[in-house]
Amino acid sequence: MPDLVVTALLAPSRLSLKLLRAFMWSLVFSAALVAAAVYGCIALTHVLCRPRRGCCGRRRRVAPACLSDPSLGEHGFLTLKSSGLRLHYVSAGRGNGPLMLFLHGFPENWFSWRYQLREFQSRFHVVAVDLRGYGPSDAPREVDCYTTDLLMADIEDVILGLGYSKCILVGHDWGALLAWNFSIYYPSLVERMVVVSGAPMSVYQDYCLRHISQLFRSNYMFLFQLPWLPEKFLSMSDFQILKTTLTHHKSGIPHLTPNELEAFLYNFSQPNGLTGPINYYRNLFRNFPLEPQELAIPTLLLWGEKDKYFELGLVGAIGSRFVPGRLEAHILPGVGHWIPQSNPQEMHQYMWAFLQDLLD
């Protein structure tokens, strides 16, 4: 068929897609302005209630001692083949078994995997990375440096750079989203997957179109579409919004000590420490709309019944995309979003049972 005819036939579809994306972005930025007004009021309230803290976050000069706890592993840096960026990681148990690679979420870092690093280093080579933009890892400031494709290439470079051809991939929150994507586009590098509190982006997109209530749970991601304002709001009153997120008595991490809280705030308090992490969100809508994708990697999915940020219905939506027999899903009663830190013993029990045949 002549190229001119093909172009003419595809023109209506391309126009429709452009109009759909334009409509989507108008909704996103409208929601962003509303979210900015709400979070601005919250941030200002924190400042008025704690005037001595001021309107800026206090830079931490000394890292908390728990970040250098030797029982968690050795610290190292890996230069990525694709980009030349250096990523920080903590590693333990090299030579004890297969690679178990941990991907953290927001607002966290490698330290969110402290319980799992201790638990699994006897039978696995456990590695928890600081993703690009986090902690001591390199943090380019441009939004285009945080696209999904580049983040996938980072994970591939980490696996191969550590000397492995495949891994057990464990992800929570944003790390879960990256793990889902990686298993779809790099299946040969993933032997098993453990996903905690996070859905594939295509599943999340379709679910939100049918359940608007999920968008209200994820209202912060609209705020994060704006330039510089999210960083300002999150840092006001010495990062009080982040403190509340991590320590709230109902939706935060139970029994988080002040020292452990500082382990997360330390890196965010450094110059431009929030820009890289928030840039992940600024790329969320770039590829809308997404095509449905079949999921086939053997996966253990753990979900908190009381998760503040993700509805329970997403578990069923994820299961509907799986090849039969490849998904093992568990909903933890009365548990919230931060399962690796709030309920490590339950998580470990499920993981050992799921991975047992690899160790026999």
PDB file of N, CA, C and O in Angstrom, residues 183-207:
ATOM      1  N   SER A 183      10.145  -6.661  34.535  1.00  0.00           N
ATOM      2  CA  SER A 183       9.807  -8.059  34.257  1.00  0.00           C
ATOM      3  C   SER A 183       9.138  -8.224  32.900  1.00  0.00           C
ATOM      4  O   SER A 183       9.206  -9.295  32.291  1.00  0.00           O
ATOM      5  N   ILE A 184       8.492  -7.166  32.418  1.00  0.00           N
ATOM      6  CA  ILE A 184       7.825  -7.213  31.111  1.00  0.00           C
ATOM      7  C   ILE A 184       8.837  -7.064  29.982  1.00  0.00           C
ATOM      8  O   ILE A 184       8.792  -7.805  28.984  1.00  0.00           O
ATOM      9  N   TYR A 185       9.767  -6.142  30.140  1.00  0.00           N
ATOM     10  CA  TYR A 185      10.681  -5.806  29.039  1.00  0.00           C
ATOM     11  C   TYR A 185      12.028  -6.521  29.120  1.00  0.00           C
ATOM     12  O   TYR A 185      12.752  -6.598  28.123  1.00  0.00           O
ATOM     13  N   TYR A 186      12.364  -7.060  30.303  1.00  0.00           N
ATOM     14  CA  TYR A 186      13.629  -7.798  30.465  1.00  0.00           C
ATOM     15  C   TYR A 186      13.364  -9.130  31.174  1.00  0.00           C
ATOM     16  O   TYR A 186      13.982  -9.429  32.200  1.00  0.00           O
ATOM     17  N   PRO A 187      12.454  -9.941  30.672  1.00  0.00           N
ATOM     18  CA  PRO A 187      12.074 -11.164  31.406  1.00  0.00           C
ATOM     19  C   PRO A 187      13.223 -12.148  31.613  1.00  0.00           C
ATOM     20  O   PRO A 187      13.221 -12.896  32.600  1.00  0.00           O
ATOM     21  N   SER A 188      14.185 -12.162  30.715  1.00  0.00           N
ATOM     22  CA  SER A 188      15.295 -13.120  30.842  1.00  0.00           C
ATOM     23  C   SER A 188      16.186 -12.818  32.040  1.00  0.00           C
ATOM     24  O   SER A 188      16.952 -13.683  32.477  1.00  0.00           O
ATOM     25  N   LEU A 189      16.090 -11.593  32.587  1.00  0.00           N
ATOM     26  CA  LEU A 189      16.932 -11.208  33.716  1.00  0.00           C
ATOM     27  C   LEU A 189      16.232 -11.391  35.067  1.00  0.00           C
ATOM     28  O   LEU A 189      16.821 -11.113  36.108  1.00  0.00           O
ATOM     29  N   VAL A 190      14.978 -11.838  35.050  1.00  0.00           N
ATOM     30  CA  VAL A 190      14.210 -11.983  36.289  1.00  0.00           C
ATOM     31  C   VAL A 190      13.796 -13.448  36.463  1.00  0.00           C
ATOM     32  O   VAL A 190      13.036 -13.976  35.651  1.00  0.00           O
ATOM     33  N   GLU A 191      14.290 -14.061  37.529  1.00  0.00           N
ATOM     34  CA  GLU A 191      13.925 -15.449  37.816  1.00  0.00           C
ATOM     35  C   GLU A 191      12.630 -15.534  38.608  1.00  0.00           C
ATOM     36  O   GLU A 191      11.755 -16.330  38.303  1.00  0.00           O
ATOM     37  N   ARG A 192      12.519 -14.737  39.628  1.00  0.00           N
ATOM     38  CA  ARG A 192      11.300 -14.608  40.432  1.00  0.00           C
ATOM     39  C   ARG A 192      11.139 -13.137  40.799  1.00  0.00           C
ATOM     40  O   ARG A 192      12.093 -12.368  40.757  1.00  0.00           O
ATOM     41  N   MET A 193       9.935 -12.789  41.225  1.00  0.00           N
ATOM     42  CA  MET A 193       9.679 -11.412  41.609  1.00  0.00           C
ATOM     43  C   MET A 193       8.827 -11.375  42.875  1.00  0.00           C
ATOM     44  O   MET A 193       7.886 -12.169  43.028  1.00  0.00           O
ATOM     45  N   VAL A 194       9.175 -10.460  43.776  1.00  0.00           N
ATOM     46  CA  VAL A 194       8.386 -10.204  44.974  1.00  0.00           C
ATOM     47  C   VAL A 194       7.979  -8.735  44.921  1.00  0.00           C
ATOM     48  O   VAL A 194       8.835  -7.839  44.909  1.00  0.00           O
ATOM     49  N   VAL A 195       6.683  -8.487  44.871  1.00  0.00           N
ATOM     50  CA  VAL A 195       6.161  -7.130  44.721  1.00  0.00           C
ATOM     51  C   VAL A 195       5.314  -6.790  45.937  1.00  0.00           C
ATOM     52  O   VAL A 195       4.447  -7.573  46.340  1.00  0.00           O
ATOM     53  N   VAL A 196       5.575  -5.617  46.508  1.00  0.00           N
ATOM     54  CA  VAL A 196       4.871  -5.177  47.709  1.00  0.00           C
ATOM     55  C   VAL A 196       4.257  -3.801  47.457  1.00  0.00           C
ATOM     56  O   VAL A 196       4.966  -2.848  47.122  1.00  0.00           O
ATOM     57  N   SER A 197       2.943  -3.725  47.576  1.00  0.00           N
ATOM     58  CA  SER A 197       2.238  -2.428  47.540  1.00  0.00           C
ATOM     59  C   SER A 197       2.557  -1.626  46.294  1.00  0.00           C
ATOM     60  O   SER A 197       3.034  -0.487  46.362  1.00  0.00           O
ATOM     61  N   GLY A 198       2.266  -2.189  45.143  1.00  0.00           N
ATOM     62  CA  GLY A 198       2.492  -1.465  43.900  1.00  0.00           C
ATOM     63  C   GLY A 198       1.945  -2.235  42.716  1.00  0.00           C
ATOM     64  O   GLY A 198       2.039  -3.463  42.674  1.00  0.00           O
ATOM     65  N   ALA A 199       1.367  -1.520  41.734  1.00  0.00           N
ATOM     66  CA  ALA A 199       0.735  -2.140  40.571  1.00  0.00           C
ATOM     67  C   ALA A 199       1.481  -1.762  39.304  1.00  0.00           C
ATOM     68  O   ALA A 199       2.113  -0.703  39.231  1.00  0.00           O
ATOM     69  N   PRO A 200       1.396  -2.610  38.258  1.00  0.00           N
ATOM     70  CA  PRO A 200       1.921  -2.207  36.946  1.00  0.00           C
ATOM     71  C   PRO A 200       1.217  -0.938  36.481  1.00  0.00           C
ATOM     72  O   PRO A 200       0.023  -0.756  36.713  1.00  0.00           O
ATOM     73  N   MET A 201       1.940  -0.088  35.787  1.00  0.00           N
ATOM     74  CA  MET A 201       1.377   1.206  35.408  1.00  0.00           C
ATOM     75  C   MET A 201       0.158   1.053  34.501  1.00  0.00           C
ATOM     76  O   MET A 201      -0.810   1.814  34.618  1.00  0.00           O
ATOM     77  N   SER A 202       0.178   0.078  33.598  1.00  0.00           N
ATOM     78  CA  SER A 202      -0.972  -0.101  32.704  1.00  0.00           C
ATOM     79  C   SER A 202      -2.206  -0.553  33.485  1.00  0.00           C
ATOM     80  O   SER A 202      -3.323  -0.137  33.189  1.00  0.00           O
ATOM     81  N   VAL A 203      -2.004  -1.409  34.497  1.00  0.00           N
ATOM     82  CA  VAL A 203      -3.113  -1.850  35.347  1.00  0.00           C
ATOM     83  C   VAL A 203      -3.643  -0.673  36.165  1.00  0.00           C
ATOM     84  O   VAL A 203      -4.854  -0.464  36.272  1.00  0.00           O
ATOM     85  N   TYR A 204      -2.723   0.095  36.725  1.00  0.00           N
ATOM     86  CA  TYR A 204      -3.110   1.256  37.529  1.00  0.00           C
ATOM     87  C   TYR A 204      -3.907   2.260  36.693  1.00  0.00           C
ATOM     88  O   TYR A 204      -4.923   2.800  37.134  1.00  0.00           O
ATOM     89  N   GLN A 205      -3.444   2.492  35.461  1.00  0.00           N
ATOM     90  CA  GLN A 205      -4.133   3.425  34.563  1.00  0.00           C
ATOM     91  C   GLN A 205      -5.570   2.974  34.307  1.00  0.00           C
ATOM     92  O   GLN A 205      -6.522   3.758  34.457  1.00  0.00           O
ATOM     93  N   ASP A 206      -5.760   1.715  33.911  1.00  0.00           N
ATOM     94  CA  ASP A 206      -7.100   1.221  33.604  1.00  0.00           C
ATOM     95  C   ASP A 206      -7.989   1.195  34.838  1.00  0.00           C
ATOM     96  O   ASP A 206      -9.188   1.501  34.767  1.00  0.00           O
ATOM     97  N   TYR A 207      -7.399   0.853  35.991  1.00  0.00           N
ATOM     98  CA  TYR A 207      -8.177   0.795  37.228  1.00  0.00           C
ATOM     99  C   TYR A 207      -8.677   2.189  37.610  1.00  0.00           C
ATOM    100  O   TYR A 207      -9.827   2.359  38.022  1.00  0.00           O
TER     101      TYR A 207
END
